[in-house]
Amino acid sequence: SIGDPDNSKSGEIVRLGYDGDVHWRSDCGGKTRSKCFSCWTAPAIVGDVAIAGCGLDSSGEGAIWGLDKETGAVRWKVKVDNDCQTSSPVVVGDAVLIGCIDGV
C-alpha cells in the first residue's frame, strides 16, 4: 500500500511479484481526489480478494477495500467513519479483523 507522505491524499494499493515487478496498481476506482485514501498497511488475502484498510486521520473518514487479487479492480468497499490505515487486516477463521482509530 502507498500512504500519503506528501499530503496529496493519493493513496494506492500495489501488488508486487516476488521479483519486485508491479503486477497492478489500484486507485480504488479513482473517483475521488484521495483515491484509496491513505494506506499504510499490508493487505490480507482471502480467497481471490485482497483486503486493505485505509483512511484519512485528518478528516475522520476511511474505507475497507476488497480488491480482486489478480486485477486490483474494486470488488467491494465498506465505508467507515474513522481511519483504518495503520492496522493490517488479520484473517481468523472465516472472519477478517481490522482496527480503526475509534477502537471499534
PDB file of N, CA and C in Angstrom:
ATOM      1  N   SER A   1       0.835  -1.183   0.000  1.00  0.00           N
ATOM      2  CA  SER A   1       0.000   0.000   0.000  1.00  0.00           C
ATOM      3  C   SER A   1       0.875   1.241   0.000  1.00  0.00           C
ATOM      4  N   ILE A   2       0.382   2.292  -0.588  1.00  0.00           N
ATOM      5  CA  ILE A   2       1.098   3.565  -0.637  1.00  0.00           C
ATOM      6  C   ILE A   2       0.330   4.551   0.221  1.00  0.00           C
ATOM      7  N   GLY A   3       1.016   5.204   1.123  1.00  0.00           N
ATOM      8  CA  GLY A   3       0.380   6.167   2.009  1.00  0.00           C
ATOM      9  C   GLY A   3       0.257   7.535   1.384  1.00  0.00           C
ATOM     10  N   ASP A   4       0.342   8.538   2.200  1.00  0.00           N
ATOM     11  CA  ASP A   4       0.126   9.909   1.772  1.00  0.00           C
ATOM     12  C   ASP A   4       1.201  10.819   2.360  1.00  0.00           C
ATOM     13  N   PRO A   5       2.487  10.524   2.100  1.00  0.00           N
ATOM     14  CA  PRO A   5       3.548  11.304   2.739  1.00  0.00           C
ATOM     15  C   PRO A   5       3.626  12.753   2.279  1.00  0.00           C
ATOM     16  N   ASP A   6       3.089  13.045   1.104  1.00  0.00           N
ATOM     17  CA  ASP A   6       3.167  14.419   0.602  1.00  0.00           C
ATOM     18  C   ASP A   6       1.861  15.177   0.798  1.00  0.00           C
ATOM     19  N   ASN A   7       0.936  14.591   1.578  1.00  0.00           N
ATOM     20  CA  ASN A   7      -0.351  15.219   1.883  1.00  0.00           C
ATOM     21  C   ASN A   7      -1.197  15.476   0.641  1.00  0.00           C
ATOM     22  N   SER A   8      -0.987  14.680  -0.401  1.00  0.00           N
ATOM     23  CA  SER A   8      -1.786  14.837  -1.616  1.00  0.00           C
ATOM     24  C   SER A   8      -3.036  13.961  -1.584  1.00  0.00           C
ATOM     25  N   LYS A   9      -3.171  13.137  -0.547  1.00  0.00           N
ATOM     26  CA  LYS A   9      -4.315  12.248  -0.398  1.00  0.00           C
ATOM     27  C   LYS A   9      -4.480  11.354  -1.619  1.00  0.00           C
ATOM     28  N   SER A  10      -3.377  10.783  -2.073  1.00  0.00           N
ATOM     29  CA  SER A  10      -3.416   9.986  -3.293  1.00  0.00           C
ATOM     30  C   SER A  10      -2.960   8.553  -3.050  1.00  0.00           C
ATOM     31  N   GLY A  11      -3.548   7.890  -2.070  1.00  0.00           N
ATOM     32  CA  GLY A  11      -3.149   6.527  -1.744  1.00  0.00           C
ATOM     33  C   GLY A  11      -3.555   5.526  -2.807  1.00  0.00           C
ATOM     34  N   GLU A  12      -2.702   4.540  -2.996  1.00  0.00           N
ATOM     35  CA  GLU A  12      -2.970   3.447  -3.907  1.00  0.00           C
ATOM     36  C   GLU A  12      -2.594   2.141  -3.224  1.00  0.00           C
ATOM     37  N   ILE A  13      -3.099   1.039  -3.757  1.00  0.00           N
ATOM     38  CA  ILE A  13      -2.714  -0.285  -3.296  1.00  0.00           C
ATOM     39  C   ILE A  13      -2.018  -0.960  -4.471  1.00  0.00           C
ATOM     40  N   VAL A  14      -0.848  -1.535  -4.196  1.00  0.00           N
ATOM     41  CA  VAL A  14       0.008  -2.069  -5.255  1.00  0.00           C
ATOM     42  C   VAL A  14       0.272  -3.548  -5.000  1.00  0.00           C
ATOM     43  N   ARG A  15       0.174  -4.370  -6.053  1.00  0.00           N
ATOM     44  CA  ARG A  15       0.562  -5.778  -5.950  1.00  0.00           C
ATOM     45  C   ARG A  15       1.896  -5.944  -6.652  1.00  0.00           C
ATOM     46  N   LEU A  16       2.872  -6.448  -5.897  1.00  0.00           N
ATOM     47  CA  LEU A  16       4.203  -6.726  -6.438  1.00  0.00           C
ATOM     48  C   LEU A  16       4.414  -8.223  -6.549  1.00  0.00           C
ATOM     49  N   GLY A  17       5.216  -8.619  -7.535  1.00  0.00           N
ATOM     50  CA  GLY A  17       5.641 -10.006  -7.627  1.00  0.00           C
ATOM     51  C   GLY A  17       6.832 -10.226  -6.714  1.00  0.00           C
ATOM     52  N   TYR A  18       7.228 -11.474  -6.536  1.00  0.00           N
ATOM     53  CA  TYR A  18       8.375 -11.773  -5.688  1.00  0.00           C
ATOM     54  C   TYR A  18       9.662 -11.149  -6.213  1.00  0.00           C
ATOM     55  N   ASP A  19       9.696 -10.845  -7.512  1.00  0.00           N
ATOM     56  CA  ASP A  19      10.875 -10.211  -8.109  1.00  0.00           C
ATOM     57  C   ASP A  19      10.821  -8.685  -8.043  1.00  0.00           C
ATOM     58  N   GLY A  20       9.754  -8.132  -7.442  1.00  0.00           N
ATOM     59  CA  GLY A  20       9.611  -6.685  -7.309  1.00  0.00           C
ATOM     60  C   GLY A  20       8.869  -6.024  -8.452  1.00  0.00           C
ATOM     61  N   ASP A  21       8.523  -6.788  -9.479  1.00  0.00           N
ATOM     62  CA  ASP A  21       7.765  -6.221 -10.595  1.00  0.00           C
ATOM     63  C   ASP A  21       6.347  -5.885 -10.153  1.00  0.00           C
ATOM     64  N   VAL A  22       5.824  -4.766 -10.651  1.00  0.00           N
ATOM     65  CA  VAL A  22       4.457  -4.350 -10.338  1.00  0.00           C
ATOM     66  C   VAL A  22       3.485  -5.150 -11.196  1.00  0.00           C
ATOM     67  N   HIS A  23       2.582  -5.883 -10.544  1.00  0.00           N
ATOM     68  CA  HIS A  23       1.539  -6.624 -11.257  1.00  0.00           C
ATOM     69  C   HIS A  23       0.350  -5.727 -11.530  1.00  0.00           C
ATOM     70  N   TRP A  24      -0.032  -4.913 -10.542  1.00  0.00           N
ATOM     71  CA  TRP A  24      -1.088  -3.916 -10.735  1.00  0.00           C
ATOM     72  C   TRP A  24      -0.995  -2.838  -9.673  1.00  0.00           C
ATOM     73  N   ARG A  25      -1.584  -1.696  -9.994  1.00  0.00           N
ATOM     74  CA  ARG A  25      -1.749  -0.573  -9.065  1.00  0.00           C
ATOM     75  C   ARG A  25      -3.223  -0.236  -9.061  1.00  0.00           C
ATOM     76  N   SER A  26      -3.828  -0.177  -7.889  1.00  0.00           N
ATOM     77  CA  SER A  26      -5.248   0.152  -7.808  1.00  0.00           C
ATOM     78  C   SER A  26      -5.424   1.516  -7.162  1.00  0.00           C
ATOM     79  N   ASP A  27      -6.201   2.355  -7.816  1.00  0.00           N
ATOM     80  CA  ASP A  27      -6.575   3.639  -7.216  1.00  0.00           C
ATOM     81  C   ASP A  27      -7.979   3.544  -6.616  1.00  0.00           C
ATOM     82  N   CYS A  28      -8.450   2.304  -6.421  1.00  0.00           N
ATOM     83  CA  CYS A  28      -9.756   2.031  -5.797  1.00  0.00           C
ATOM     84  C   CYS A  28     -10.899   2.717  -6.527  1.00  0.00           C
ATOM     85  N   GLY A  29     -10.832   2.730  -7.814  1.00  0.00           N
ATOM     86  CA  GLY A  29     -11.893   3.326  -8.616  1.00  0.00           C
ATOM     87  C   GLY A  29     -11.596   4.751  -9.032  1.00  0.00           C
ATOM     88  N   GLY A  30     -10.694   5.430  -8.324  1.00  0.00           N
ATOM     89  CA  GLY A  30     -10.215   6.755  -8.699  1.00  0.00           C
ATOM     90  C   GLY A  30     -11.257   7.837  -8.833  1.00  0.00           C
ATOM     91  N   LYS A  31     -12.400   7.679  -8.185  1.00  0.00           N
ATOM     92  CA  LYS A  31     -13.467   8.660  -8.356  1.00  0.00           C
ATOM     93  C   LYS A  31     -13.328   9.872  -7.453  1.00  0.00           C
ATOM     94  N   THR A  32     -12.386   9.822  -6.518  1.00  0.00           N
ATOM     95  CA  THR A  32     -12.175  10.962  -5.632  1.00  0.00           C
ATOM     96  C   THR A  32     -10.697  11.361  -5.647  1.00  0.00           C
ATOM     97  N   ARG A  33     -10.411  12.553  -5.206  1.00  0.00           N
ATOM     98  CA  ARG A  33      -9.040  13.045  -5.150  1.00  0.00           C
ATOM     99  C   ARG A  33      -8.167  12.131  -4.290  1.00  0.00           C
ATOM    100  N   SER A  34      -8.760  11.533  -3.272  1.00  0.00           N
ATOM    101  CA  SER A  34      -7.982  10.730  -2.338  1.00  0.00           C
ATOM    102  C   SER A  34      -7.801   9.280  -2.781  1.00  0.00           C
ATOM    103  N   LYS A  35      -8.346   8.909  -3.920  1.00  0.00           N
ATOM    104  CA  LYS A  35      -8.244   7.539  -4.432  1.00  0.00           C
ATOM    105  C   LYS A  35      -8.640   6.546  -3.345  1.00  0.00           C
ATOM    106  N   CYS A  36      -7.669   5.762  -2.836  1.00  0.00           N
ATOM    107  CA  CYS A  36      -7.962   4.754  -1.796  1.00  0.00           C
ATOM    108  C   CYS A  36      -7.887   5.346  -0.399  1.00  0.00           C
ATOM    109  N   PHE A  37      -7.728   6.646  -0.261  1.00  0.00           N
ATOM    110  CA  PHE A  37      -7.361   7.312   0.980  1.00  0.00           C
ATOM    111  C   PHE A  37      -5.883   7.008   1.230  1.00  0.00           C
ATOM    112  N   SER A  38      -5.433   7.182   2.429  1.00  0.00           N
ATOM    113  CA  SER A  38      -4.044   6.899   2.772  1.00  0.00           C
ATOM    114  C   SER A  38      -3.964   5.471   3.296  1.00  0.00           C
ATOM    115  N   CYS A  39      -3.079   4.669   2.712  1.00  0.00           N
ATOM    116  CA  CYS A  39      -2.970   3.252   3.056  1.00  0.00           C
ATOM    117  C   CYS A  39      -1.551   2.941   3.513  1.00  0.00           C
ATOM    118  N   TRP A  40      -1.408   2.514   4.751  1.00  0.00           N
ATOM    119  CA  TRP A  40      -0.084   2.205   5.300  1.00  0.00           C
ATOM    120  C   TRP A  40       0.046   0.748   5.706  1.00  0.00           C
ATOM    121  N   THR A  41      -0.877  -0.091   5.331  1.00  0.00           N
ATOM    122  CA  THR A  41      -0.905  -1.453   5.825  1.00  0.00           C
ATOM    123  C   THR A  41      -0.609  -2.469   4.728  1.00  0.00           C
ATOM    124  N   ALA A  42      -0.344  -3.679   5.147  1.00  0.00           N
ATOM    125  CA  ALA A  42      -0.220  -4.800   4.218  1.00  0.00           C
ATOM    126  C   ALA A  42      -1.600  -5.445   4.084  1.00  0.00           C
ATOM    127  N   PRO A  43      -2.092  -5.617   2.869  1.00  0.00           N
ATOM    128  CA  PRO A  43      -3.399  -6.253   2.689  1.00  0.00           C
ATOM    129  C   PRO A  43      -3.373  -7.716   3.134  1.00  0.00           C
ATOM    130  N   ALA A  44      -4.535  -8.237   3.475  1.00  0.00           N
ATOM    131  CA  ALA A  44      -4.715  -9.661   3.745  1.00  0.00           C
ATOM    132  C   ALA A  44      -5.373 -10.275   2.512  1.00  0.00           C
ATOM    133  N   ILE A  45      -4.980 -11.496   2.187  1.00  0.00           N
ATOM    134  CA  ILE A  45      -5.572 -12.196   1.048  1.00  0.00           C
ATOM    135  C   ILE A  45      -6.561 -13.227   1.584  1.00  0.00           C
ATOM    136  N   VAL A  46      -7.789 -13.142   1.101  1.00  0.00           N
ATOM    137  CA  VAL A  46      -8.838 -14.103   1.449  1.00  0.00           C
ATOM    138  C   VAL A  46      -9.409 -14.611   0.135  1.00  0.00           C
ATOM    139  N   GLY A  47      -9.077 -15.837  -0.209  1.00  0.00           N
ATOM    140  CA  GLY A  47      -9.508 -16.377  -1.498  1.00  0.00           C
ATOM    141  C   GLY A  47      -8.912 -15.557  -2.630  1.00  0.00           C
ATOM    142  N   ASP A  48      -9.780 -14.965  -3.446  1.00  0.00           N
ATOM    143  CA  ASP A  48      -9.300 -14.165  -4.580  1.00  0.00           C
ATOM    144  C   ASP A  48      -9.457 -12.666  -4.335  1.00  0.00           C
ATOM    145  N   VAL A  49      -9.537 -12.273  -3.049  1.00  0.00           N
ATOM    146  CA  VAL A  49      -9.726 -10.866  -2.694  1.00  0.00           C
ATOM    147  C   VAL A  49      -8.587 -10.389  -1.792  1.00  0.00           C
ATOM    148  N   ALA A  50      -8.029  -9.230  -2.119  1.00  0.00           N
ATOM    149  CA  ALA A  50      -7.059  -8.546  -1.259  1.00  0.00           C
ATOM    150  C   ALA A  50      -7.832  -7.515  -0.446  1.00  0.00           C
ATOM    151  N   ILE A  51      -7.703  -7.562   0.883  1.00  0.00           N
ATOM    152  CA  ILE A  51      -8.454  -6.672   1.769  1.00  0.00           C
ATOM    153  C   ILE A  51      -7.487  -5.717   2.444  1.00  0.00           C
ATOM    154  N   ALA A  52      -7.772  -4.409   2.365  1.00  0.00           N
ATOM    155  CA  ALA A  52      -6.915  -3.396   2.980  1.00  0.00           C
ATOM    156  C   ALA A  52      -7.765  -2.321   3.633  1.00  0.00           C
ATOM    157  N   GLY A  53      -7.293  -1.824   4.755  1.00  0.00           N
ATOM    158  CA  GLY A  53      -7.941  -0.705   5.425  1.00  0.00           C
ATOM    159  C   GLY A  53      -7.167   0.564   5.157  1.00  0.00           C
ATOM    160  N   CYS A  54      -7.873   1.626   4.855  1.00  0.00           N
ATOM    161  CA  CYS A  54      -7.246   2.906   4.541  1.00  0.00           C
ATOM    162  C   CYS A  54      -8.053   4.018   5.200  1.00  0.00           C
ATOM    163  N   GLY A  55      -7.517   5.213   5.223  1.00  0.00           N
ATOM    164  CA  GLY A  55      -8.267   6.311   5.805  1.00  0.00           C
ATOM    165  C   GLY A  55      -7.496   7.608   5.816  1.00  0.00           C
ATOM    166  N   LEU A  56      -8.146   8.632   6.327  1.00  0.00           N
ATOM    167  CA  LEU A  56      -7.540   9.952   6.460  1.00  0.00           C
ATOM    168  C   LEU A  56      -7.763  10.414   7.888  1.00  0.00           C
ATOM    169  N   ASP A  57      -6.713  10.339   8.705  1.00  0.00           N
ATOM    170  CA  ASP A  57      -6.888  10.718  10.105  1.00  0.00           C
ATOM    171  C   ASP A  57      -7.193  12.201  10.263  1.00  0.00           C
ATOM    172  N   SER A  58      -6.847  13.007   9.268  1.00  0.00           N
ATOM    173  CA  SER A  58      -7.110  14.438   9.347  1.00  0.00           C
ATOM    174  C   SER A  58      -8.589  14.775   9.153  1.00  0.00           C
ATOM    175  N   SER A  59      -9.355  13.862   8.555  1.00  0.00           N
ATOM    176  CA  SER A  59     -10.761  14.160   8.308  1.00  0.00           C
ATOM    177  C   SER A  59     -11.708  13.115   8.893  1.00  0.00           C
ATOM    178  N   GLY A  60     -11.167  12.115   9.589  1.00  0.00           N
ATOM    179  CA  GLY A  60     -12.029  11.126  10.228  1.00  0.00           C
ATOM    180  C   GLY A  60     -12.866  10.322   9.259  1.00  0.00           C
ATOM    181  N   GLU A  61     -12.270   9.899   8.160  1.00  0.00           N
ATOM    182  CA  GLU A  61     -13.002   9.064   7.219  1.00  0.00           C
ATOM    183  C   GLU A  61     -12.093   7.946   6.737  1.00  0.00           C
ATOM    184  N   GLY A  62     -12.703   6.879   6.265  1.00  0.00           N
ATOM    185  CA  GLY A  62     -11.903   5.771   5.784  1.00  0.00           C
ATOM    186  C   GLY A  62     -12.756   4.736   5.091  1.00  0.00           C
ATOM    187  N   ALA A  63     -12.071   3.668   4.664  1.00  0.00           N
ATOM    188  CA  ALA A  63     -12.764   2.575   3.982  1.00  0.00           C
ATOM    189  C   ALA A  63     -11.953   1.302   4.149  1.00  0.00           C
ATOM    190  N   ILE A  64     -12.661   0.197   4.095  1.00  0.00           N
ATOM    191  CA  ILE A  64     -12.028  -1.106   3.998  1.00  0.00           C
ATOM    192  C   ILE A  64     -12.347  -1.591   2.590  1.00  0.00           C
ATOM    193  N   TRP A  65     -11.293  -1.851   1.837  1.00  0.00           N
ATOM    194  CA  TRP A  65     -11.420  -2.182   0.418  1.00  0.00           C
ATOM    195  C   TRP A  65     -11.252  -3.677   0.197  1.00  0.00           C
ATOM    196  N   GLY A  66     -12.068  -4.245  -0.679  1.00  0.00           N
ATOM    197  CA  GLY A  66     -11.900  -5.604  -1.174  1.00  0.00           C
ATOM    198  C   GLY A  66     -11.572  -5.505  -2.653  1.00  0.00           C
ATOM    199  N   LEU A  67     -10.327  -5.853  -3.009  1.00  0.00           N
ATOM    200  CA  LEU A  67      -9.863  -5.739  -4.391  1.00  0.00           C
ATOM    201  C   LEU A  67      -9.615  -7.116  -4.990  1.00  0.00           C
ATOM    202  N   ASP A  68      -9.926  -7.261  -6.267  1.00  0.00           N
ATOM    203  CA  ASP A  68      -9.640  -8.503  -6.964  1.00  0.00           C
ATOM    204  C   ASP A  68      -8.140  -8.769  -6.920  1.00  0.00           C
ATOM    205  N   LYS A  69      -7.755  -9.923  -6.431  1.00  0.00           N
ATOM    206  CA  LYS A  69      -6.340 -10.241  -6.244  1.00  0.00           C
ATOM    207  C   LYS A  69      -5.556 -10.245  -7.559  1.00  0.00           C
ATOM    208  N   GLU A  70      -6.188 -10.607  -8.649  1.00  0.00           N
ATOM    209  CA  GLU A  70      -5.484 -10.708  -9.934  1.00  0.00           C
ATOM    210  C   GLU A  70      -5.419  -9.390 -10.703  1.00  0.00           C
ATOM    211  N   THR A  71      -6.440  -8.524 -10.537  1.00  0.00           N
ATOM    212  CA  THR A  71      -6.511  -7.313 -11.369  1.00  0.00           C
ATOM    213  C   THR A  71      -6.435  -6.008 -10.591  1.00  0.00           C
ATOM    214  N   GLY A  72      -6.748  -6.036  -9.290  1.00  0.00           N
ATOM    215  CA  GLY A  72      -6.802  -4.814  -8.486  1.00  0.00           C
ATOM    216  C   GLY A  72      -8.122  -4.069  -8.603  1.00  0.00           C
ATOM    217  N   ALA A  73      -9.062  -4.616  -9.363  1.00  0.00           N
ATOM    218  CA  ALA A  73     -10.381  -3.973  -9.504  1.00  0.00           C
ATOM    219  C   ALA A  73     -11.129  -4.021  -8.175  1.00  0.00           C
ATOM    220  N   VAL A  74     -11.911  -2.985  -7.899  1.00  0.00           N
ATOM    221  CA  VAL A  74     -12.705  -2.930  -6.668  1.00  0.00           C
ATOM    222  C   VAL A  74     -13.822  -3.965  -6.747  1.00  0.00           C
ATOM    223  N   ARG A  75     -13.854  -4.888  -5.799  1.00  0.00           N
ATOM    224  CA  ARG A  75     -14.939  -5.859  -5.677  1.00  0.00           C
ATOM    225  C   ARG A  75     -15.992  -5.319  -4.727  1.00  0.00           C
ATOM    226  N   TRP A  76     -15.517  -4.676  -3.622  1.00  0.00           N
ATOM    227  CA  TRP A  76     -16.434  -4.086  -2.658  1.00  0.00           C
ATOM    228  C   TRP A  76     -15.706  -3.055  -1.813  1.00  0.00           C
ATOM    229  N   LYS A  77     -16.499  -2.234  -1.122  1.00  0.00           N
ATOM    230  CA  LYS A  77     -15.968  -1.182  -0.245  1.00  0.00           C
ATOM    231  C   LYS A  77     -16.911  -1.048   0.943  1.00  0.00           C
ATOM    232  N   VAL A  78     -16.321  -0.953   2.136  1.00  0.00           N
ATOM    233  CA  VAL A  78     -17.100  -0.676   3.340  1.00  0.00           C
ATOM    234  C   VAL A  78     -16.635   0.676   3.855  1.00  0.00           C
ATOM    235  N   LYS A  79     -17.511   1.663   3.837  1.00  0.00           N
ATOM    236  CA  LYS A  79     -17.180   2.997   4.327  1.00  0.00           C
ATOM    237  C   LYS A  79     -17.214   2.984   5.846  1.00  0.00           C
ATOM    238  N   VAL A  80     -16.185   3.567   6.455  1.00  0.00           N
ATOM    239  CA  VAL A  80     -16.123   3.653   7.915  1.00  0.00           C
ATOM    240  C   VAL A  80     -15.953   5.112   8.314  1.00  0.00           C
ATOM    241  N   ASP A  81     -16.329   5.427   9.532  1.00  0.00           N
ATOM    242  CA  ASP A  81     -16.295   6.815   9.991  1.00  0.00           C
ATOM    243  C   ASP A  81     -14.945   7.246  10.539  1.00  0.00           C
ATOM    244  N   ASN A  82     -13.976   6.340  10.551  1.00  0.00           N
ATOM    245  CA  ASN A  82     -12.662   6.670  11.089  1.00  0.00           C
ATOM    246  C   ASN A  82     -11.567   6.023  10.258  1.00  0.00           C
ATOM    247  N   ASP A  83     -10.369   6.413  10.544  1.00  0.00           N
ATOM    248  CA  ASP A  83      -9.185   5.968   9.836  1.00  0.00           C
ATOM    249  C   ASP A  83      -8.816   4.536  10.209  1.00  0.00           C
ATOM    250  N   CYS A  84      -8.583   3.688   9.213  1.00  0.00           N
ATOM    251  CA  CYS A  84      -8.155   2.298   9.428  1.00  0.00           C
ATOM    252  C   CYS A  84      -6.820   2.039   8.739  1.00  0.00           C
ATOM    253  N   GLN A  85      -6.021   3.095   8.530  1.00  0.00           N
ATOM    254  CA  GLN A  85      -4.826   2.966   7.705  1.00  0.00           C
ATOM    255  C   GLN A  85      -3.621   2.340   8.388  1.00  0.00           C
ATOM    256  N   THR A  86      -3.619   2.213   9.705  1.00  0.00           N
ATOM    257  CA  THR A  86      -2.416   1.727  10.377  1.00  0.00           C
ATOM    258  C   THR A  86      -2.560   0.328  10.951  1.00  0.00           C
ATOM    259  N   SER A  87      -3.633  -0.375  10.638  1.00  0.00           N
ATOM    260  CA  SER A  87      -3.851  -1.725  11.147  1.00  0.00           C
ATOM    261  C   SER A  87      -4.027  -2.684   9.980  1.00  0.00           C
ATOM    262  N   SER A  88      -3.065  -3.588   9.808  1.00  0.00           N
ATOM    263  CA  SER A  88      -3.205  -4.591   8.752  1.00  0.00           C
ATOM    264  C   SER A  88      -4.313  -5.573   9.118  1.00  0.00           C
ATOM    265  N   PRO A  89      -5.146  -5.953   8.160  1.00  0.00           N
ATOM    266  CA  PRO A  89      -6.198  -6.920   8.435  1.00  0.00           C
ATOM    267  C   PRO A  89      -5.599  -8.279   8.817  1.00  0.00           C
ATOM    268  N   VAL A  90      -6.288  -8.986   9.694  1.00  0.00           N
ATOM    269  CA  VAL A  90      -5.865 -10.312  10.128  1.00  0.00           C
ATOM    270  C   VAL A  90      -7.015 -11.281   9.876  1.00  0.00           C
ATOM    271  N   VAL A  91      -6.707 -12.407   9.256  1.00  0.00           N
ATOM    272  CA  VAL A  91      -7.715 -13.426   8.978  1.00  0.00           C
ATOM    273  C   VAL A  91      -7.737 -14.404  10.153  1.00  0.00           C
ATOM    274  N   VAL A  92      -8.926 -14.572  10.734  1.00  0.00           N
ATOM    275  CA  VAL A  92      -9.125 -15.502  11.846  1.00  0.00           C
ATOM    276  C   VAL A  92     -10.327 -16.368  11.494  1.00  0.00           C
ATOM    277  N   GLY A  93     -10.064 -17.610  11.131  1.00  0.00           N
ATOM    278  CA  GLY A  93     -11.148 -18.480  10.702  1.00  0.00           C
ATOM    279  C   GLY A  93     -11.825 -17.922   9.462  1.00  0.00           C
ATOM    280  N   ASP A  94     -13.137 -17.682   9.565  1.00  0.00           N
ATOM    281  CA  ASP A  94     -13.863 -17.137   8.413  1.00  0.00           C
ATOM    282  C   ASP A  94     -14.158 -15.653   8.585  1.00  0.00           C
ATOM    283  N   ALA A  95     -13.381 -14.981   9.456  1.00  0.00           N
ATOM    284  CA  ALA A  95     -13.568 -13.543   9.688  1.00  0.00           C
ATOM    285  C   ALA A  95     -12.266 -12.790   9.384  1.00  0.00           C
ATOM    286  N   VAL A  96     -12.413 -11.519   9.067  1.00  0.00           N
ATOM    287  CA  VAL A  96     -11.272 -10.622   8.895  1.00  0.00           C
ATOM    288  C   VAL A  96     -11.402  -9.524   9.940  1.00  0.00           C
ATOM    289  N   LEU A  97     -10.365  -9.346  10.740  1.00  0.00           N
ATOM    290  CA  LEU A  97     -10.364  -8.336  11.793  1.00  0.00           C
ATOM    291  C   LEU A  97      -9.451  -7.199  11.390  1.00  0.00           C
ATOM    292  N   ILE A  98      -9.891  -5.954  11.644  1.00  0.00           N
ATOM    293  CA  ILE A  98      -9.072  -4.785  11.365  1.00  0.00           C
ATOM    294  C   ILE A  98      -9.407  -3.707  12.389  1.00  0.00           C
ATOM    295  N   GLY A  99      -8.395  -3.046  12.867  1.00  0.00           N
ATOM    296  CA  GLY A  99      -8.601  -1.989  13.855  1.00  0.00           C
ATOM    297  C   GLY A  99      -8.676  -0.632  13.190  1.00  0.00           C
ATOM    298  N   CYS A 100      -9.479   0.246  13.769  1.00  0.00           N
ATOM    299  CA  CYS A 100      -9.588   1.627  13.309  1.00  0.00           C
ATOM    300  C   CYS A 100      -9.321   2.543  14.503  1.00  0.00           C
ATOM    301  N   ILE A 101      -9.065   3.812  14.248  1.00  0.00           N
ATOM    302  CA  ILE A 101      -8.655   4.690  15.344  1.00  0.00           C
ATOM    303  C   ILE A 101      -9.754   4.957  16.361  1.00  0.00           C
ATOM    304  N   ASP A 102     -10.997   4.616  16.037  1.00  0.00           N
ATOM    305  CA  ASP A 102     -12.067   4.802  17.014  1.00  0.00           C
ATOM    306  C   ASP A 102     -12.162   3.634  17.986  1.00  0.00           C
ATOM    307  N   GLY A 103     -11.367   2.592  17.766  1.00  0.00           N
ATOM    308  CA  GLY A 103     -11.356   1.447  18.675  1.00  0.00           C
ATOM    309  C   GLY A 103     -12.464   0.457  18.457  1.00  0.00           C
ATOM    310  N   VAL A 104     -13.289   0.668  17.429  1.00  0.00           N
ATOM    311  CA  VAL A 104     -14.412  -0.239  17.160  1.00  0.00           C
ATOM    312  C   VAL A 104     -13.942  -1.372  16.272  1.00  0.00           C
TER     313      VAL A 104
END
